mmCIF file of C-alpha atoms in Angstrom:
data_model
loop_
_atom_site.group_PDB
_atom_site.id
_atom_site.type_symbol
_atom_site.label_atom_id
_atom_site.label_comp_id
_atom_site.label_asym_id
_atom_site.label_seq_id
_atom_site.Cartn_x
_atom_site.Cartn_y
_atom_site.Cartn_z
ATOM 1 C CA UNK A 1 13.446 -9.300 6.454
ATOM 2 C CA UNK A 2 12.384 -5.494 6.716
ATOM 3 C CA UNK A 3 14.178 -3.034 4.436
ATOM 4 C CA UNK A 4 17.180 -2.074 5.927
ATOM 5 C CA UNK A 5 15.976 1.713 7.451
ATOM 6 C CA UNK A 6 19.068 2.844 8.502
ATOM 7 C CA UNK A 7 19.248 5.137 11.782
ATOM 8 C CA UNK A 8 19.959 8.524 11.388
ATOM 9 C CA UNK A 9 18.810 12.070 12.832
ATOM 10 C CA UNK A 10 19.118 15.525 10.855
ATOM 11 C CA UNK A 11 18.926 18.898 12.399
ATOM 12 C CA UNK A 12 17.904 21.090 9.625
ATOM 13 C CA UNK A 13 16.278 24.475 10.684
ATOM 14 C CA UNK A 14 15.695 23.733 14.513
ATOM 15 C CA UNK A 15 13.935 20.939 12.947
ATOM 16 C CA UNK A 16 15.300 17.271 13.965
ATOM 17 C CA UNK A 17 13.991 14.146 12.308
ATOM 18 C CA UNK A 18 14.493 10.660 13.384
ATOM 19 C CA UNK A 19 14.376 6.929 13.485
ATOM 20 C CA UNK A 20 13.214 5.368 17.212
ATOM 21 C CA UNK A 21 15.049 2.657 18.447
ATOM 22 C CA UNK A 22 12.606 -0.285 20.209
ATOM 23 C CA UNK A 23 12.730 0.891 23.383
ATOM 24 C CA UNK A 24 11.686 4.567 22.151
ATOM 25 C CA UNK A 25 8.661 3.412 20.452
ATOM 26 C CA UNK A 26 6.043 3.464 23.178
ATOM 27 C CA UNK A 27 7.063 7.329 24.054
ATOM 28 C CA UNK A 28 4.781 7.727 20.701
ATOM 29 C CA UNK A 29 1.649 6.735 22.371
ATOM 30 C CA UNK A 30 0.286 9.883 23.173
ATOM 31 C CA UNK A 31 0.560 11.603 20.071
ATOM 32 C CA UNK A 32 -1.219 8.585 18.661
ATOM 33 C CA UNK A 33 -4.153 8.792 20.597
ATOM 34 C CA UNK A 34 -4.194 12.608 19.847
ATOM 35 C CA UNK A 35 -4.732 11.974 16.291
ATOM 36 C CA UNK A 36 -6.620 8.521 16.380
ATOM 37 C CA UNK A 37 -9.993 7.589 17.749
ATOM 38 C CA UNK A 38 -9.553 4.066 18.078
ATOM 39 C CA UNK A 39 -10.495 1.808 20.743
ATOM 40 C CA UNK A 40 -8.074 1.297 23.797
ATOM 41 C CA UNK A 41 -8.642 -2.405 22.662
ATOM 42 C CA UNK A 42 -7.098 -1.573 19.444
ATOM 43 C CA UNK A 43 -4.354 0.685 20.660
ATOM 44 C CA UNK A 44 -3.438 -1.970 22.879
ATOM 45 C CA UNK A 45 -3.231 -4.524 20.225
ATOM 46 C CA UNK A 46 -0.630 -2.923 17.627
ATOM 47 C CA UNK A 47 1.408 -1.198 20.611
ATOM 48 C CA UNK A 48 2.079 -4.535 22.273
ATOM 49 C CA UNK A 49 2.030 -7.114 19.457
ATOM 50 C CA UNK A 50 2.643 -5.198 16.176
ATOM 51 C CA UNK A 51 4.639 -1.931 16.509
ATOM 52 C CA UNK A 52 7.851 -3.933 17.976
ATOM 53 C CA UNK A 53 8.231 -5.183 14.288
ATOM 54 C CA UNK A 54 7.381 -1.811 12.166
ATOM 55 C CA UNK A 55 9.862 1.111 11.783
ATOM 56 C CA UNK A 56 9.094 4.080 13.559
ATOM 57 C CA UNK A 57 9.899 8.377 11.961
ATOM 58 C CA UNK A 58 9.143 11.225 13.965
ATOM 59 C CA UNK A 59 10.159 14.772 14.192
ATOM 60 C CA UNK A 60 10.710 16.749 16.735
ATOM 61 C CA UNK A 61 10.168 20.562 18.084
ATOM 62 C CA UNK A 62 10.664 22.111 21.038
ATOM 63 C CA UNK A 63 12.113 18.549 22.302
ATOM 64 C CA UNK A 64 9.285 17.189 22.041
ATOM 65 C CA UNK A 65 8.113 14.562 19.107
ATOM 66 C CA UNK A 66 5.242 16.625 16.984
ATOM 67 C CA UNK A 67 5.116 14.134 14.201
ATOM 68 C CA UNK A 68 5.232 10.600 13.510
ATOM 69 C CA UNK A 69 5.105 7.841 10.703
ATOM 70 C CA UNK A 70 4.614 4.273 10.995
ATOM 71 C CA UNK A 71 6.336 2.251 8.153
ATOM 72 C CA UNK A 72 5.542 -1.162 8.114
ATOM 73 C CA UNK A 73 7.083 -4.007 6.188
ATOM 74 C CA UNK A 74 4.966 -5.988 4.083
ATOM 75 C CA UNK A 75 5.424 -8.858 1.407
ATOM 76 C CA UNK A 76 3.924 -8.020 -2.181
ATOM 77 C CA UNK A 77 3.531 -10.227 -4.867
ATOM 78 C CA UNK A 78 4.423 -8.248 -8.329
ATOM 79 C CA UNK A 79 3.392 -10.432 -11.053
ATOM 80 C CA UNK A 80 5.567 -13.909 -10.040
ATOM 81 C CA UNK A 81 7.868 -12.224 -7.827
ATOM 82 C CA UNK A 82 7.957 -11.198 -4.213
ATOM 83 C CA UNK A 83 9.607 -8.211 -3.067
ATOM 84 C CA UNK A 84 9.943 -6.289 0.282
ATOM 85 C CA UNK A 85 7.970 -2.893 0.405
ATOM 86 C CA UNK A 86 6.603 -0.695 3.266
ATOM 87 C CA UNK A 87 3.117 0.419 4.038
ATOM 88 C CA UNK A 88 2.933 3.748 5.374
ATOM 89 C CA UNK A 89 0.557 4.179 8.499
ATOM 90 C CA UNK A 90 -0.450 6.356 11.161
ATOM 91 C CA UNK A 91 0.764 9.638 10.211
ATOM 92 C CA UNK A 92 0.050 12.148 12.765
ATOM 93 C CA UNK A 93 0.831 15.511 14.099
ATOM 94 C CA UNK A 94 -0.385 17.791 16.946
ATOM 95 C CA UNK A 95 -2.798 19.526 15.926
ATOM 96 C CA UNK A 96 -1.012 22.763 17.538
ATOM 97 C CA UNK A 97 2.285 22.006 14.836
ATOM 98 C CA UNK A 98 -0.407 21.117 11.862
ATOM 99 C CA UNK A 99 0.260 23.050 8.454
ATOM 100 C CA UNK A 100 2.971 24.313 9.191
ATOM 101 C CA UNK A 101 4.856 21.502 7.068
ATOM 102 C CA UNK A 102 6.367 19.265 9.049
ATOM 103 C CA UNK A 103 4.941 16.575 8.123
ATOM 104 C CA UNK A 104 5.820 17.299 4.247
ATOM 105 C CA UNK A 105 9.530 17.768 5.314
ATOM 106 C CA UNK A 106 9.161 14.054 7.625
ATOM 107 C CA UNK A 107 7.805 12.702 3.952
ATOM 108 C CA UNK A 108 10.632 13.801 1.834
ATOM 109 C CA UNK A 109 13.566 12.984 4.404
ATOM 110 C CA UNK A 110 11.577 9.465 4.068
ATOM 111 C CA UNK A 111 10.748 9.362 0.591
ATOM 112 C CA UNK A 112 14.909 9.687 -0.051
ATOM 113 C CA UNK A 113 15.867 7.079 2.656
ATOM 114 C CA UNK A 114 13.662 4.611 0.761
ATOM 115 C CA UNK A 115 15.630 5.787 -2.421
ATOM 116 C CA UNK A 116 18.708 4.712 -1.118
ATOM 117 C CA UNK A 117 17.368 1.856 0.567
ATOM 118 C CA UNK A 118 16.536 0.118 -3.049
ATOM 119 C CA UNK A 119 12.349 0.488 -2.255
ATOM 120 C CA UNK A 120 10.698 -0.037 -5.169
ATOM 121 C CA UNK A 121 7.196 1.598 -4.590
ATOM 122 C CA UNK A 122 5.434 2.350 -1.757
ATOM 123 C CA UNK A 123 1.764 2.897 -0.297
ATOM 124 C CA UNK A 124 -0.654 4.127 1.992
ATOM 125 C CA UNK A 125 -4.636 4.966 2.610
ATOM 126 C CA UNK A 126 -5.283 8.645 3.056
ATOM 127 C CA UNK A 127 -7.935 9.127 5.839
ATOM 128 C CA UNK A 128 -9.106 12.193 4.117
ATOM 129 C CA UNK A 129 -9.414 14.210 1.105
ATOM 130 C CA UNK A 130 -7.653 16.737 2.295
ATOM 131 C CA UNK A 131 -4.135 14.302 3.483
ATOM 132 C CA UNK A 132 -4.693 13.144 -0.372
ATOM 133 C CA UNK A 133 -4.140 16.409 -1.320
ATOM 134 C CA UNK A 134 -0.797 16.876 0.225
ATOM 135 C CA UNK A 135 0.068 13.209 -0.764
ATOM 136 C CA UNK A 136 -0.836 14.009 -4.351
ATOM 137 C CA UNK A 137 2.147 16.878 -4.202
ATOM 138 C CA UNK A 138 4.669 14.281 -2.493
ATOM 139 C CA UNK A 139 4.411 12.032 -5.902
ATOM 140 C CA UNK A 140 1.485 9.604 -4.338
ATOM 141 C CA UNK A 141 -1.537 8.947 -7.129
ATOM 142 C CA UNK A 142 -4.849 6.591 -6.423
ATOM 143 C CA UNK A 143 -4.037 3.076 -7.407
ATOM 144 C CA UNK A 144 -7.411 1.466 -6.490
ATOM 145 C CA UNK A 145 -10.888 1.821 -4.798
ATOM 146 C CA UNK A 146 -12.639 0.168 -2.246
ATOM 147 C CA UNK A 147 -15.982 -1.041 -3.951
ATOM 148 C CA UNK A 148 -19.513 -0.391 -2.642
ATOM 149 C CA UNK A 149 -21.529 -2.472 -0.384
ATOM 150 C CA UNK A 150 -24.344 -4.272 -2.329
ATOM 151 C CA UNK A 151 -27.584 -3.392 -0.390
ATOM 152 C CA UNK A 152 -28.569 -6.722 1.450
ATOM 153 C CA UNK A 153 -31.740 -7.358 -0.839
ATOM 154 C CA UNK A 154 -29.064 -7.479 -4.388
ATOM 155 C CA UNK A 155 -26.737 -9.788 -1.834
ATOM 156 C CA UNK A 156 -27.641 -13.864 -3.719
ATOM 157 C CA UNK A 157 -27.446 -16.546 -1.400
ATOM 158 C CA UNK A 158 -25.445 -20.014 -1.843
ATOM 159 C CA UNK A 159 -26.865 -22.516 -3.887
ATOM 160 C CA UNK A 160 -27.471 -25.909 -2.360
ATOM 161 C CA UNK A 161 -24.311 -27.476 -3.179
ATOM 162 C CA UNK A 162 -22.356 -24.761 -1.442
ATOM 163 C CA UNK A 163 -21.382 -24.310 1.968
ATOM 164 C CA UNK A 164 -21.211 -20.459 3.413
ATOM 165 C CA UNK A 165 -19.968 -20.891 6.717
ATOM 166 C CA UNK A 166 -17.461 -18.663 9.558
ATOM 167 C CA UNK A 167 -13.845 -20.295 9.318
ATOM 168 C CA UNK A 168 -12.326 -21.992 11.618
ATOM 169 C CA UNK A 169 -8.294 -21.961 13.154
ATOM 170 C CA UNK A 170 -8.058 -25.593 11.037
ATOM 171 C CA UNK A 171 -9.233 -23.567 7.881
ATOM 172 C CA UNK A 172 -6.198 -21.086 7.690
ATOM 173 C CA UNK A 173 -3.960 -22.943 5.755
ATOM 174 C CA UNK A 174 -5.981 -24.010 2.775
ATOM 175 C CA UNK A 175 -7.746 -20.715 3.285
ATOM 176 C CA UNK A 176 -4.164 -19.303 2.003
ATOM 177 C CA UNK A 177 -3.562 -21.950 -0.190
ATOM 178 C CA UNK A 178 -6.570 -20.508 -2.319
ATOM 179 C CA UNK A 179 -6.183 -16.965 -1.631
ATOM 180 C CA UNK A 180 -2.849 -16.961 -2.883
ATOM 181 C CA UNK A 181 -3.242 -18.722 -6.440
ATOM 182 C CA UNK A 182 -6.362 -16.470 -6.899
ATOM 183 C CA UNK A 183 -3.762 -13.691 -6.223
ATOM 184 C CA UNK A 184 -1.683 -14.770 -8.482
ATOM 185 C CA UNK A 185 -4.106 -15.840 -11.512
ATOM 186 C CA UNK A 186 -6.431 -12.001 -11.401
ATOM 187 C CA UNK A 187 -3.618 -9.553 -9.958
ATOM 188 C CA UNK A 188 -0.622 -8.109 -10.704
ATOM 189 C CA UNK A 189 0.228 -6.321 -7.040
ATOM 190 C CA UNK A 190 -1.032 -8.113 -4.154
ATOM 191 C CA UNK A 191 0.130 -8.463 -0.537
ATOM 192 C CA UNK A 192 1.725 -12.134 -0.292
ATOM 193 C CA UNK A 193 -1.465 -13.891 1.641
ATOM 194 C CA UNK A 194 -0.052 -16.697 3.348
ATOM 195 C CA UNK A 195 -1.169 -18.284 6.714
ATOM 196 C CA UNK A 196 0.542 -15.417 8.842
ATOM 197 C CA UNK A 197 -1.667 -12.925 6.658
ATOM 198 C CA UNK A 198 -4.590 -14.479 7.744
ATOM 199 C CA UNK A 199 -3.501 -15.319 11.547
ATOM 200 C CA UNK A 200 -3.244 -11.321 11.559
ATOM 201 C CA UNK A 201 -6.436 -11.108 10.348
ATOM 202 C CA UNK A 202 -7.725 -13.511 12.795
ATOM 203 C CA UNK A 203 -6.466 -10.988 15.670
ATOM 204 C CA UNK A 204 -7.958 -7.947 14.909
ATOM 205 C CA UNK A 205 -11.183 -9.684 13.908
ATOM 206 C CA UNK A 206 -11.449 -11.001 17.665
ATOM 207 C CA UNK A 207 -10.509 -6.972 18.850
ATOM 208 C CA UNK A 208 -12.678 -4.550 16.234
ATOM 209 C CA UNK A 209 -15.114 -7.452 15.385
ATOM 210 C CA UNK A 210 -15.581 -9.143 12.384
ATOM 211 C CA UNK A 211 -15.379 -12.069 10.701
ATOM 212 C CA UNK A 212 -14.010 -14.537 8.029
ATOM 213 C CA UNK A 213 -16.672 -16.265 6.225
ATOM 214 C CA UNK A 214 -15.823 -19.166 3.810
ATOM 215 C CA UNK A 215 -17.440 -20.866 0.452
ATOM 216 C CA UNK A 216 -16.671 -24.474 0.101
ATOM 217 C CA UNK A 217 -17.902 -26.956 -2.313
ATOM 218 C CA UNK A 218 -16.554 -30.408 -1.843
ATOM 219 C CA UNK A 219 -14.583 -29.738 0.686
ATOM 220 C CA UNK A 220 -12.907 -27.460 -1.342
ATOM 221 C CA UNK A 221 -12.132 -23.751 0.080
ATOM 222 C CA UNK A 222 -13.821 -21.932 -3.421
ATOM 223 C CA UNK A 223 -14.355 -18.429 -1.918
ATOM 224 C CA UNK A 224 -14.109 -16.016 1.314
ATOM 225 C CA UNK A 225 -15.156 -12.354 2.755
ATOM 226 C CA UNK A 226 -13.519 -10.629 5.249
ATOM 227 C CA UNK A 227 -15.481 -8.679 7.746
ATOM 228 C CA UNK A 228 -13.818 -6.294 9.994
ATOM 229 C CA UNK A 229 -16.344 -3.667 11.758
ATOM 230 C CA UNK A 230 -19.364 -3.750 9.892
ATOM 231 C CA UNK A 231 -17.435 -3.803 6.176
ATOM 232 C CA UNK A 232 -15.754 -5.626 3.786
ATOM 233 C CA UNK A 233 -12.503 -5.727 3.947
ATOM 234 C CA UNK A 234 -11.809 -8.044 0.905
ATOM 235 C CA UNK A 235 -13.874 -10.349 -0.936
ATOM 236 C CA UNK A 236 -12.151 -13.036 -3.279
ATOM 237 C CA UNK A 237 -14.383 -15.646 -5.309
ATOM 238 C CA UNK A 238 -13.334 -18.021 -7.811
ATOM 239 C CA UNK A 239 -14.525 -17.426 -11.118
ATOM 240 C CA UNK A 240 -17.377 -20.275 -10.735
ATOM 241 C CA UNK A 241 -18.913 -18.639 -7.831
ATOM 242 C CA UNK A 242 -18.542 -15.128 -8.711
ATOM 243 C CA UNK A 243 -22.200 -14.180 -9.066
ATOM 244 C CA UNK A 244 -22.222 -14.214 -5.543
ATOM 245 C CA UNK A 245 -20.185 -11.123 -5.231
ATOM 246 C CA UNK A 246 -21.464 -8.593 -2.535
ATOM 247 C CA UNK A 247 -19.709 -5.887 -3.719
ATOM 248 C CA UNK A 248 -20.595 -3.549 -6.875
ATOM 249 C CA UNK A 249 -18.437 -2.703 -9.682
ATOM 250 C CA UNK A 250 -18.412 1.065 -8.357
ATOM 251 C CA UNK A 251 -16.408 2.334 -5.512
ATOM 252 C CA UNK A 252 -14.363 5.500 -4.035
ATOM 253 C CA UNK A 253 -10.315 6.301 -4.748
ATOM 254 C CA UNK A 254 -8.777 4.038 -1.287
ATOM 255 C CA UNK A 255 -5.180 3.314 -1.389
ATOM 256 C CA UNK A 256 -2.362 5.943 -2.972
ATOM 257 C CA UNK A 257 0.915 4.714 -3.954
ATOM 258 C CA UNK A 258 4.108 5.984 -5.083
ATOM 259 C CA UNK A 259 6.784 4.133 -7.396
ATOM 260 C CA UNK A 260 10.030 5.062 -5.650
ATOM 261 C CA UNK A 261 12.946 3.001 -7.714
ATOM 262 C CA UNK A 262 11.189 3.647 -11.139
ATOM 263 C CA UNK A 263 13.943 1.217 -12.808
ATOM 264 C CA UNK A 264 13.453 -1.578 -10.196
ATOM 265 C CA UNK A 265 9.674 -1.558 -10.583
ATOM 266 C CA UNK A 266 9.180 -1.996 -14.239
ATOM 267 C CA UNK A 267 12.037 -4.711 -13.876
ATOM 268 C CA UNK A 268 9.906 -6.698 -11.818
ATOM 269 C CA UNK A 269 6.643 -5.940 -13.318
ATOM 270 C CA UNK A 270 8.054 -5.934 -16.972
ATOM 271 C CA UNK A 271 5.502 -3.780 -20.315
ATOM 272 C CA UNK A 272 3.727 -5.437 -22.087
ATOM 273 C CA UNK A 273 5.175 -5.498 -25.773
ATOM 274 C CA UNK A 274 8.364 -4.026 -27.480
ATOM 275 C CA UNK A 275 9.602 -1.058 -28.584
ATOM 276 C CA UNK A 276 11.135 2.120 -27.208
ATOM 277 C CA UNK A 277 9.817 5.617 -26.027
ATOM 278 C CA UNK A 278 11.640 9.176 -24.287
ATOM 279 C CA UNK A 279 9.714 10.166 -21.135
ATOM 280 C CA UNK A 280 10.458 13.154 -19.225
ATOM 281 C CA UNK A 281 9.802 12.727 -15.812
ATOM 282 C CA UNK A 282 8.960 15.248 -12.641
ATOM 283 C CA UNK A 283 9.467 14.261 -9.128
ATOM 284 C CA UNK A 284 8.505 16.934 -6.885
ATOM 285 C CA UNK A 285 11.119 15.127 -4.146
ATOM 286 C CA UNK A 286 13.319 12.233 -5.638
ATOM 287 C CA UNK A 287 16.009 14.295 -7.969
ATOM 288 C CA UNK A 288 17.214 10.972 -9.104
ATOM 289 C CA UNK A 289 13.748 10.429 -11.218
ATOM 290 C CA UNK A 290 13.474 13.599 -12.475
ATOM 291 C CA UNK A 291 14.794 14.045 -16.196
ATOM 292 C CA UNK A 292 14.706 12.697 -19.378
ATOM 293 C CA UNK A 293 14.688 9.084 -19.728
ATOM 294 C CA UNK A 294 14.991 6.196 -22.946
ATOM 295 C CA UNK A 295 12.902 3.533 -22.335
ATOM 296 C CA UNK A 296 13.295 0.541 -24.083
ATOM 297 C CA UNK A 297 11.497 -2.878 -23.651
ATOM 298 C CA UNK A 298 10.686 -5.936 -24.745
ATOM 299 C CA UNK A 299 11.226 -10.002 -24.378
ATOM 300 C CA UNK A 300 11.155 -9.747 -20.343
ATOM 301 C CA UNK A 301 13.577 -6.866 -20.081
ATOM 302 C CA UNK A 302 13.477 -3.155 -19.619
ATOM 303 C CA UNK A 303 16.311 -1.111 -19.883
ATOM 304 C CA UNK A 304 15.896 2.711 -18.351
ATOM 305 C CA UNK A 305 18.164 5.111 -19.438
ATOM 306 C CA UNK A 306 18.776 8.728 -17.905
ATOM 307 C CA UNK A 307 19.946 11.761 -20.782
ATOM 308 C CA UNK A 308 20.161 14.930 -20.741
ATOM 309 C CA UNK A 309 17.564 16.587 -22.627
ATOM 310 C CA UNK A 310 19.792 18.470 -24.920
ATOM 311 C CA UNK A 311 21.628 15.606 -26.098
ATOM 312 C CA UNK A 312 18.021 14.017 -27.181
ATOM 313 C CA UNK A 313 18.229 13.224 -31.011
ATOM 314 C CA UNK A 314 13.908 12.721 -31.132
ATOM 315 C CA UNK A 315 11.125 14.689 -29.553
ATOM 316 C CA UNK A 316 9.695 13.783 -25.947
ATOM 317 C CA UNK A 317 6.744 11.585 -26.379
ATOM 318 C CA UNK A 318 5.694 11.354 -22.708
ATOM 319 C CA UNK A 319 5.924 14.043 -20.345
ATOM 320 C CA UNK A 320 4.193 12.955 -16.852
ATOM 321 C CA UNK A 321 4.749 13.597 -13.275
ATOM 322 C CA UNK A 322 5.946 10.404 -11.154
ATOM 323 C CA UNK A 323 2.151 10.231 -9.861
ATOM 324 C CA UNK A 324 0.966 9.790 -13.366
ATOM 325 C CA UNK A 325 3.289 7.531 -13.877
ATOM 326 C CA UNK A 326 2.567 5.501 -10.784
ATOM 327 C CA UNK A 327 -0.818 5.392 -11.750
ATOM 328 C CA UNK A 328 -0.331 3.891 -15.042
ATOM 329 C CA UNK A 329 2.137 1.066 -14.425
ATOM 330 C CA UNK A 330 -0.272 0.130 -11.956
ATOM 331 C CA UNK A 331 -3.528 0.001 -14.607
ATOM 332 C CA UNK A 332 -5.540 2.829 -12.569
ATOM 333 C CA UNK A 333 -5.218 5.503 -15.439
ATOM 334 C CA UNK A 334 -3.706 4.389 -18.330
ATOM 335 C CA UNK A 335 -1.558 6.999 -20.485
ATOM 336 C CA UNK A 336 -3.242 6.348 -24.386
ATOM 337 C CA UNK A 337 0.257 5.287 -26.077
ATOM 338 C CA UNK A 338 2.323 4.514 -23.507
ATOM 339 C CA UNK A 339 3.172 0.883 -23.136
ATOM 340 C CA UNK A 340 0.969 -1.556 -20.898
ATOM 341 C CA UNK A 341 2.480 -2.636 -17.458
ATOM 342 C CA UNK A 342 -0.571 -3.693 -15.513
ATOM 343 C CA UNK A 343 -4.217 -4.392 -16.582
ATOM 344 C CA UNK A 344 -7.276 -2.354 -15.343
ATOM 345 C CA UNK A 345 -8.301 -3.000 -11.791
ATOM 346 C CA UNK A 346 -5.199 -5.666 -10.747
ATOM 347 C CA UNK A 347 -3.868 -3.583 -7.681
ATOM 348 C CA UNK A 348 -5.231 -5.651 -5.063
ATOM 349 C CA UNK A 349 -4.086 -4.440 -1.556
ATOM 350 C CA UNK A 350 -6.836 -3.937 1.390
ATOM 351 C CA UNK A 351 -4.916 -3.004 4.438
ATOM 352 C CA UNK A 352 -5.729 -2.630 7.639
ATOM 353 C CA UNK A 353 -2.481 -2.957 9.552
#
């Protein structure tokens, strides 16, 4: 079930923010096309069959809705356990209410609604440098890249006892079947990829064109690629086959992430060792994370304990901003010293929708 986003409107210097019930949610459709180029085929596609299910912010001036944010709910593996977060999509304003801040204020009426609604982390893929930017001073931090296209000459071919073929409605289920344990074995975040995932995928392959193409050796689903409009979307090999990568080991900064519930997500990703260390912690929006904290771990459990800095019997060891932090416990830039949450490279999340 999606987080429970609770419905609630502020007025707050003639500014009004909101949750839209179902039947508001079309009314949104213009200011979507005013910030996106995508195709009507597209547009059509998540108004009709996926927007019913997502949660839907906007804020309004002059009566009128300037600004919107899609939230939608997605299953993530962390480590062995699943968990309930939301993916953060389709932020737009018009362009006549841009930088003027409204969208920072929609961000940190949302960012505190997600506090109180237990969220442990959530995400989202900045179309721009410049919405990173602004991100970046809302707490989010670059979690992982999208790798580089191999030029088609590096690309190796299947060997003879392989089979590289398009899959088929009858392979979904295995499909997931594999995806999932290689989830599981190389990454410690990763969206849950069972047959629905997939089914999804299968949809908006048939509307911006693409394609899921399949190894198999013995009958034996050992590999696939996801193309969705002339790119990879994700590529997952088993470790026998993975030579045949088409992707390099280089890439740009893709998805951002913020840890909202800082105790709930080292719970259920755990550090790696045992001992204890004082952070101090800035959050330029969640007061509750910002402070001095005790952290001590080991054996499976973390225990995360707010003080006041003046009662602090031993020097701060660790002073980061919730970004930095983000982007260690999820093995992008590790902090020399502090303990180990995640290894290098195991935030695997390529979303589209």
């Amino acid at each position: 079930h999606p987080p429970s986003i609770r419905k609630k409107c502020i007025i707050f210097k003639k500014l009004s923010i909101a949750y839209l019930e179902n039947n508001e949610k079309q009314n949104i459709r213009p200011l979507y096309e005013h910030c996106f180029d995508d195709t009507k085929e597209y547009t059509d596609y998540y108004f009709q069959n996926r927007l019913p299910c997502n949660h839907v912010i906007v804020n309004e001036r002059d009566n009128k809705i300037v600004n919107c944010v899609h939230l939608i709910p997605k299953t993530v593996i962390l480590g062995k356990l699943k968990t309930n977060i939301i993916y953060i999509y389709g932020v737009g304003t018009y362009e006549e209410y841009r930088k003027q801040g409204i969208m920072s204020e929609t961000f940190k009426y949302l960012l505190k609604d997600m506090f109180m609604d237990m969220e442990a982390f959530t995400y989202l893929i900045p179309s721009d440098e410049g919405k990173a930017k602004v991100y970046s001073g809302l707490g989010f931090e670059y979690v992982m890249d999208k790798q580089d296209l191999k030029p088609v000459d590096q690309r190796k071919k299947a060997t003879h006892s392989l089979i590289y073929r398009k899959a088929e409605k009858s392979d979904l289920i295995r499909l997931a079947i594999f995806a999932q344990a290689s989830m599981e074995k190389n990454y410690s975040v990763s969206l849950a990829k069972d047959s629905d995932y997939f089914k999804k995928i299968n949809e908006l392959i048939k509307i911006e064109g693409g394609d899921i193409d399949i190894y198999v050796e013995n009958k034996v689903i050992v590999g696939y690629r996801i193309w969705i409009d002339g790119e990879i979307l994700e590529e997952v090999l088993d470790p026998s086959i993975q030579s045949l990568n088409w992707l390099e080991s280089t890439g740009k900064p893709y998805v951002m992430a913020r840890i909202i519930n800082i105790r709930k997500t080292v719970r259920l990703l755990g550090f790696q060792g045992e001992g204890r260390k004082i952070l101090k912690i800035t959050d330029p929006v969640l007061e509750e994370n910002n402070g001095c904290f005790i952290l001590t771990y080991g054996h499976g459990n973390v225990k995360l304990d707010k003080v006041k800095e003046e009662q602090l019997m031993e020097d701060i060891e660790f002073d980061l901003t919730i970004g930095e932090l983000t982007a260690h416990i999820f093995g992008y830039k590790i902090i020399e010293g502090l303990p180990l949450v995640c290894k290098k490279d195991s935030f695997f999340i390529n979303d589209y929708l």
